PDB file of C-alpha atoms in Angstrom:
ATOM      1  CA  MET A 764     -10.752 -53.569  -2.956  1.00 40.00           C
ATOM      2  CA  ARG A 765      -9.500 -50.753  -5.203  1.00 44.00           C
ATOM      3  CA  TYR A 766      -7.897 -50.365  -8.805  1.00 49.00           C
ATOM      4  CA  GLN A 767      -6.356 -47.516 -10.426  1.00 49.00           C
ATOM      5  CA  LEU A 768      -7.949 -45.740 -13.418  1.00 47.00           C
ATOM      6  CA  ASP A 769      -5.706 -43.954 -15.478  1.00 51.00           C
ATOM      7  CA  ILE A 770      -7.443 -40.789 -17.147  1.00 51.00           C
ATOM      8  CA  SER A 771      -5.899 -38.606 -19.929  1.00 56.00           C
ATOM      9  CA  ASP A 772      -7.261 -35.698 -21.759  1.00 59.00           C
ATOM     10  CA  GLY A 773      -4.105 -35.735 -24.158  1.00 62.00           C
ATOM     11  CA  LEU A 774      -2.228 -32.659 -22.108  1.00 66.00           C
ATOM     12  CA  VAL A 775      -2.681 -34.225 -18.420  1.00 64.00           C
ATOM     13  CA  SER A 776      -3.008 -37.382 -17.182  1.00 61.00           C
ATOM     14  CA  GLN A 777      -3.749 -38.368 -13.737  1.00 61.00           C
ATOM     15  CA  ALA A 778      -4.772 -41.680 -11.806  1.00 58.00           C
ATOM     16  CA  VAL A 779      -7.757 -42.035  -9.880  1.00 53.00           C
ATOM     17  CA  CYS A 780      -8.526 -44.746  -7.265  1.00 57.00           C
ATOM     18  CA  CYS A 781     -11.859 -46.326  -7.831  1.00 55.00           C
ATOM     19  CA  ARG A 782     -13.871 -49.309  -6.406  1.00 59.00           C
ATOM     20  CA  ARG A 783     -12.977 -52.462  -8.607  1.00 62.00           C
ATOM     21  CA  PRO A 784     -15.808 -53.079 -11.008  1.00 66.00           C
ATOM     22  CA  CYS A 785     -17.884 -56.235 -10.756  1.00 69.00           C
ATOM     23  CA  ASN A 786     -17.253 -56.590  -6.858  1.00 68.00           C
ATOM     24  CA  ALA A 787     -20.828 -56.796  -6.146  1.00 64.00           C
ATOM     25  CA  LEU A 788     -21.094 -59.932  -8.364  1.00 62.00           C
ATOM     26  CA  ALA A 789     -17.983 -61.685  -7.324  1.00 62.00           C
ATOM     27  CA  PRO A 790     -17.012 -64.385  -7.473  1.00 61.00           C
ATOM     28  CA  ASN A 791     -19.621 -65.071 -10.053  1.00 66.00           C
ATOM     29  CA  ALA A 792     -18.131 -62.649 -12.404  1.00 73.00           C
ATOM     30  CA  LEU A 793     -15.193 -60.799 -13.655  1.00 75.00           C
ATOM     31  CA  TYR A 794     -13.997 -57.558 -15.495  1.00 75.00           C
ATOM     32  CA  ALA A 795     -12.847 -57.896 -18.991  1.00 72.00           C
ATOM     33  CA  ASN A 796     -12.938 -55.758 -21.821  1.00 72.00           C
ATOM     34  CA  ASN A 797     -14.522 -52.882 -19.899  1.00 76.00           C
ATOM     35  CA  GLU A 798     -17.416 -54.679 -18.709  1.00 78.00           C
ATOM     36  CA  CYS A 799     -18.646 -57.370 -15.872  1.00 80.00           C
ATOM     37  CA  ILE A 800     -18.647 -60.787 -17.596  1.00 80.00           C
ATOM     38  CA  PRO A 801     -19.948 -63.995 -16.108  1.00 79.00           C
ATOM     39  CA  ARG A 802     -17.073 -66.565 -15.212  1.00 77.00           C
ATOM     40  CA  GLY A 803     -17.320 -69.669 -16.835  1.00 76.00           C
ATOM     41  CA  GLN A 804     -17.402 -73.244 -15.655  1.00 79.00           C
ATOM     42  CA  LEU A 805     -16.716 -76.365 -17.603  1.00 82.00           C
ATOM     43  CA  ASN A 806     -19.104 -76.258 -20.508  1.00 84.00           C
ATOM     44  CA  SER A 807     -20.231 -73.168 -19.954  1.00 84.00           C
ATOM     45  CA  ALA A 808     -20.940 -70.393 -22.586  1.00 86.00           C
ATOM     46  CA  CYS A 809     -18.114 -68.221 -22.914  1.00 87.00           C
ATOM     47  CA  THR A 810     -16.425 -65.433 -25.297  1.00 85.00           C
ATOM     48  CA  THR A 811     -12.848 -65.141 -23.788  1.00 84.00           C
ATOM     49  CA  ASN A 812     -10.488 -67.518 -22.149  1.00 84.00           C
ATOM     50  CA  ALA A 813     -10.242 -65.246 -19.289  1.00 82.00           C
ATOM     51  CA  GLN A 814     -13.784 -66.436 -18.387  1.00 82.00           C
ATOM     52  CA  CYS A 815     -12.869 -70.201 -18.115  1.00 82.00           C
ATOM     53  CA  GLY A 816     -10.049 -69.305 -15.350  1.00 69.00           C
ATOM     54  CA  GLY A 817     -12.696 -70.529 -12.619  1.00 57.00           C
ATOM     55  CA  GLY A 818     -11.324 -74.032 -13.069  1.00 57.00           C
ATOM     56  CA  GLU A 819      -7.667 -74.944 -14.026  1.00 69.00           C
ATOM     57  CA  GLY A 820      -6.822 -76.278 -17.349  1.00 82.00           C
ATOM     58  CA  MET A 821      -9.645 -74.682 -19.274  1.00 86.00           C
ATOM     59  CA  GLU A 822     -10.082 -72.468 -22.289  1.00 88.00           C
ATOM     60  CA  CYS A 823     -12.539 -71.041 -24.282  1.00 90.00           C
ATOM     61  CA  VAL A 824     -13.332 -73.165 -27.620  1.00 91.00           C
ATOM     62  CA  LYS A 825     -16.010 -72.238 -29.880  1.00 94.00           C
ATOM     63  CA  GLY A 826     -18.012 -70.395 -27.287  1.00 92.00           C
ATOM     64  CA  GLN A 827     -17.648 -73.112 -24.616  1.00 91.00           C
ATOM     65  CA  CYS A 828     -15.362 -73.548 -21.647  1.00 89.00           C
ATOM     66  CA  GLN A 829     -13.509 -76.927 -22.259  1.00 90.00           C
ATOM     67  CA  CYS A 830     -10.452 -78.683 -21.040  1.00 89.00           C
ATOM     68  CA  PHE A 831      -7.180 -77.975 -22.425  1.00 88.00           C
ATOM     69  CA  ALA A 832      -5.842 -80.401 -25.087  1.00 87.00           C
ATOM     70  CA  GLY A 833      -4.084 -83.324 -22.590  1.00 85.00           C
ATOM     71  CA  PHE A 834      -6.544 -82.444 -19.698  1.00 84.00           C
ATOM     72  CA  HIS A 835      -9.866 -84.304 -18.879  1.00 82.00           C
ATOM     73  CA  PRO A 836     -12.785 -83.332 -16.530  1.00 81.00           C
ATOM     74  CA  THR A 837     -12.226 -83.975 -13.014  1.00 73.00           C
ATOM     75  CA  VAL A 838     -15.293 -86.258 -11.897  1.00 65.00           C
ATOM     76  CA  ASP A 839     -15.527 -87.113  -8.177  1.00 60.00           C
ATOM     77  CA  THR A 840     -18.395 -86.739  -5.520  1.00 57.00           C
ATOM     78  CA  LEU A 841     -17.126 -83.204  -4.913  1.00 55.00           C
ATOM     79  CA  THR A 842     -16.557 -82.062  -8.401  1.00 48.00           C
ATOM     80  CA  HIS A 843     -19.249 -83.765 -10.115  1.00 52.00           C
ATOM     81  CA  PRO A 844     -20.622 -81.112 -12.655  1.00 51.00           C
ATOM     82  CA  MET A 845     -24.605 -82.099 -11.655  1.00 56.00           C
ATOM     83  CA  LYS A 846     -23.459 -81.084  -7.910  1.00 54.00           C
ATOM     84  CA  ASN A 847     -20.643 -78.749  -8.268  1.00 54.00           C
ATOM     85  CA  PRO A 848     -20.635 -76.847 -11.674  1.00 54.00           C
ATOM     86  CA  SER A 849     -17.294 -75.231 -10.997  1.00 57.00           C
ATOM     87  CA  GLN A 850     -15.686 -78.822 -11.977  1.00 68.00           C
ATOM     88  CA  SER A 851     -12.110 -78.450 -13.024  1.00 75.00           C
ATOM     89  CA  CYS A 852      -9.825 -80.468 -15.308  1.00 80.00           C
ATOM     90  CA  SER A 853      -6.768 -82.786 -14.542  1.00 77.00           C
ATOM     91  CA  ARG A 854      -3.652 -83.280 -16.941  1.00 78.00           C
ATOM     92  CA  ASP A 855      -3.945 -86.700 -18.641  1.00 80.00           C
ATOM     93  CA  CYS A 856      -1.040 -88.766 -17.282  1.00 77.00           C
ATOM     94  CA  GLU A 857       0.902 -91.779 -18.253  1.00 73.00           C
ATOM     95  CA  THR A 858      -0.507 -94.909 -17.165  1.00 64.00           C
ATOM     96  CA  GLU A 859       1.634 -95.060 -13.710  1.00 64.00           C
ATOM     97  CA  ALA A 860       1.454 -91.560 -13.178  1.00 69.00           C
ATOM     98  CA  LEU A 861      -1.195 -89.766 -10.912  1.00 69.00           C
ATOM     99  CA  SER A 862      -2.665 -86.709 -11.725  1.00 65.00           C
ATOM    100  CA  LYS A 863      -2.510 -83.666  -9.147  1.00 64.00           C
ATOM    101  CA  ASP A 864      -4.125 -80.457 -10.494  1.00 61.00           C
ATOM    102  CA  THR A 865      -2.200 -79.570 -13.546  1.00 65.00           C
ATOM    103  CA  SER A 866       0.962 -81.855 -12.937  1.00 71.00           C
ATOM    104  CA  CYS A 867       1.748 -85.622 -13.314  1.00 75.00           C
ATOM    105  CA  MET A 868       3.226 -87.374 -10.413  1.00 78.00           C
ATOM    106  CA  LYS A 869       5.050 -90.763 -10.726  1.00 81.00           C
ATOM    107  CA  PRO A 870       4.428 -93.264  -7.676  1.00 84.00           C
ATOM    108  CA  GLY A 871       7.526 -93.651  -5.932  1.00 86.00           C
ATOM    109  CA  GLY A 872       9.020 -96.357  -3.598  1.00 91.00           C
ATOM    110  CA  LEU A 873       9.903 -96.148   0.287  1.00 94.00           C
ATOM    111  CA  GLY A 874      12.052 -93.300   1.068  1.00 92.00           C
ATOM    112  CA  SER A 875      11.209 -91.357  -2.277  1.00 91.00           C
ATOM    113  CA  LEU A 876       9.730 -88.076  -2.512  1.00 89.00           C
ATOM    114  CA  CYS A 877       6.003 -87.456  -2.472  1.00 87.00           C
ATOM    115  CA  PHE A 878       3.169 -84.883  -2.474  1.00 82.00           C
ATOM    116  CA  VAL A 879       0.123 -87.522  -1.781  1.00 82.00           C
ATOM    117  CA  GLN A 880      -0.506 -90.449  -0.171  1.00 85.00           C
ATOM    118  CA  ARG A 881      -1.360 -92.224  -3.246  1.00 84.00           C
ATOM    119  CA  GLN A 882       2.285 -91.979  -4.834  1.00 87.00           C
ATOM    120  CA  CYS A 883       3.375 -94.523  -1.907  1.00 91.00           C
ATOM    121  CA  PRO A 884       3.604 -98.115  -1.914  1.00 92.00           C
ATOM    122  CA  GLN A 885       0.917-100.408  -0.355  1.00 94.00           C
ATOM    123  CA  ASN A 886       1.081 -99.809   3.820  1.00 94.00           C
ATOM    124  CA  SER A 887       2.694 -96.715   3.648  1.00 94.00           C
ATOM    125  CA  GLY A 888       2.002 -92.876   3.497  1.00 92.00           C
ATOM    126  CA  CYS A 889       3.399 -89.565   2.690  1.00 91.00           C
ATOM    127  CA  TYR A 890       5.062 -88.398   5.715  1.00 90.00           C
ATOM    128  CA  ARG A 891       7.040 -84.879   5.491  1.00 89.00           C
ATOM    129  CA  GLY A 892       7.348 -85.301   1.951  1.00 89.00           C
ATOM    130  CA  ARG A 893       8.698 -89.010   2.057  1.00 91.00           C
ATOM    131  CA  CYS A 894       7.144 -92.254   1.549  1.00 93.00           C
ATOM    132  CA  MET A 895       7.398 -93.996   5.047  1.00 94.00           C
ATOM    133  CA  CYS A 896       5.826 -97.187   6.481  1.00 94.00           C
ATOM    134  CA  ARG A 897       2.651 -96.628   8.453  1.00 93.00           C
ATOM    135  CA  CYS A 898       2.294 -97.150  12.160  1.00 91.00           C
ATOM    136  CA  GLY A 899       2.323-100.888  12.918  1.00 92.00           C
ATOM    137  CA  PHE A 900       4.453-101.705  10.133  1.00 94.00           C
ATOM    138  CA  GLU A 901       8.089-101.941   9.223  1.00 92.00           C
ATOM    139  CA  GLN A 902      10.482-101.706   6.288  1.00 93.00           C
ATOM    140  CA  LYS A 903      11.454-105.157   4.935  1.00 92.00           C
ATOM    141  CA  GLY A 904      13.496-104.260   1.697  1.00 92.00           C
ATOM    142  CA  ASP A 905      11.355-102.252  -0.547  1.00 90.00           C
ATOM    143  CA  LYS A 906       8.184-102.912   1.178  1.00 93.00           C
ATOM    144  CA  CYS A 907       6.152-102.362   4.729  1.00 95.00           C
ATOM    145  CA  GLN A 908       5.370-105.529   6.403  1.00 94.00           C
ATOM    146  CA  ALA A 909       2.926-105.758   9.515  1.00 94.00           C
ATOM    147  CA  LEU A 910       5.039-105.862  12.891  1.00 92.00           C
ATOM    148  CA  PRO A 911       4.208-109.015  14.878  1.00 88.00           C
ATOM    149  CA  PRO A 912       2.217-108.620  18.007  1.00 84.00           C
ATOM    150  CA  PRO A 913       3.737-108.046  20.777  1.00 79.00           C
ATOM    151  CA  PRO A 914       4.143-110.962  23.310  1.00 78.00           C
ATOM    152  CA  THR A 915       1.976-111.473  25.932  1.00 77.00           C
ATOM    153  CA  THR A 916       2.970-112.596  29.037  1.00 72.00           C
ATOM    154  CA  THR A 917       0.554-114.770  31.640  1.00 69.00           C
ATOM    155  CA  PRO A 918       0.995-113.679  35.234  1.00 68.00           C
ATOM    156  CA  GLN A 919       2.064-116.802  37.370  1.00 71.00           C
ATOM    157  CA  PRO A 920      -0.212-117.757  39.972  1.00 73.00           C
ATOM    158  CA  ASN A 921       0.948-117.549  43.658  1.00 72.00           C
ATOM    159  CA  SER A 922       1.716-120.507  45.362  1.00 59.00           C
TER     160      SER A 922
END
């Protein structure tokens, strides 16, 4: 990767292409204020908000990367801080709403728009952006009910 450095002596200015600083330290460092500084994670030390950009919804507060107001640490098996320090922050949502990254999404009914499976009612899923009944279920009103088993026929013995 290259970046442009503008050089000027007061009379003449020119642009020079240089290797981007901190490339050798990527992705653990970033270039800010003419120096390579460590990229911050949730609860790690920081001196600037830019350091906390590794996790969405974070800022540098009193020298430590913290979740923005209205956000909380996202804790699950993949982002648990003891296993993965690049833990992120999710938006605090109303009781019925679901948090997806920095957005709140309300659950919907059958046929409504969706982005994730959890927005859809029981026995349905998010297919091509709409809540629809899963295979083996059919829509009855605003619910998905199991389809009856197919009839079985017993062959008649030949007499």
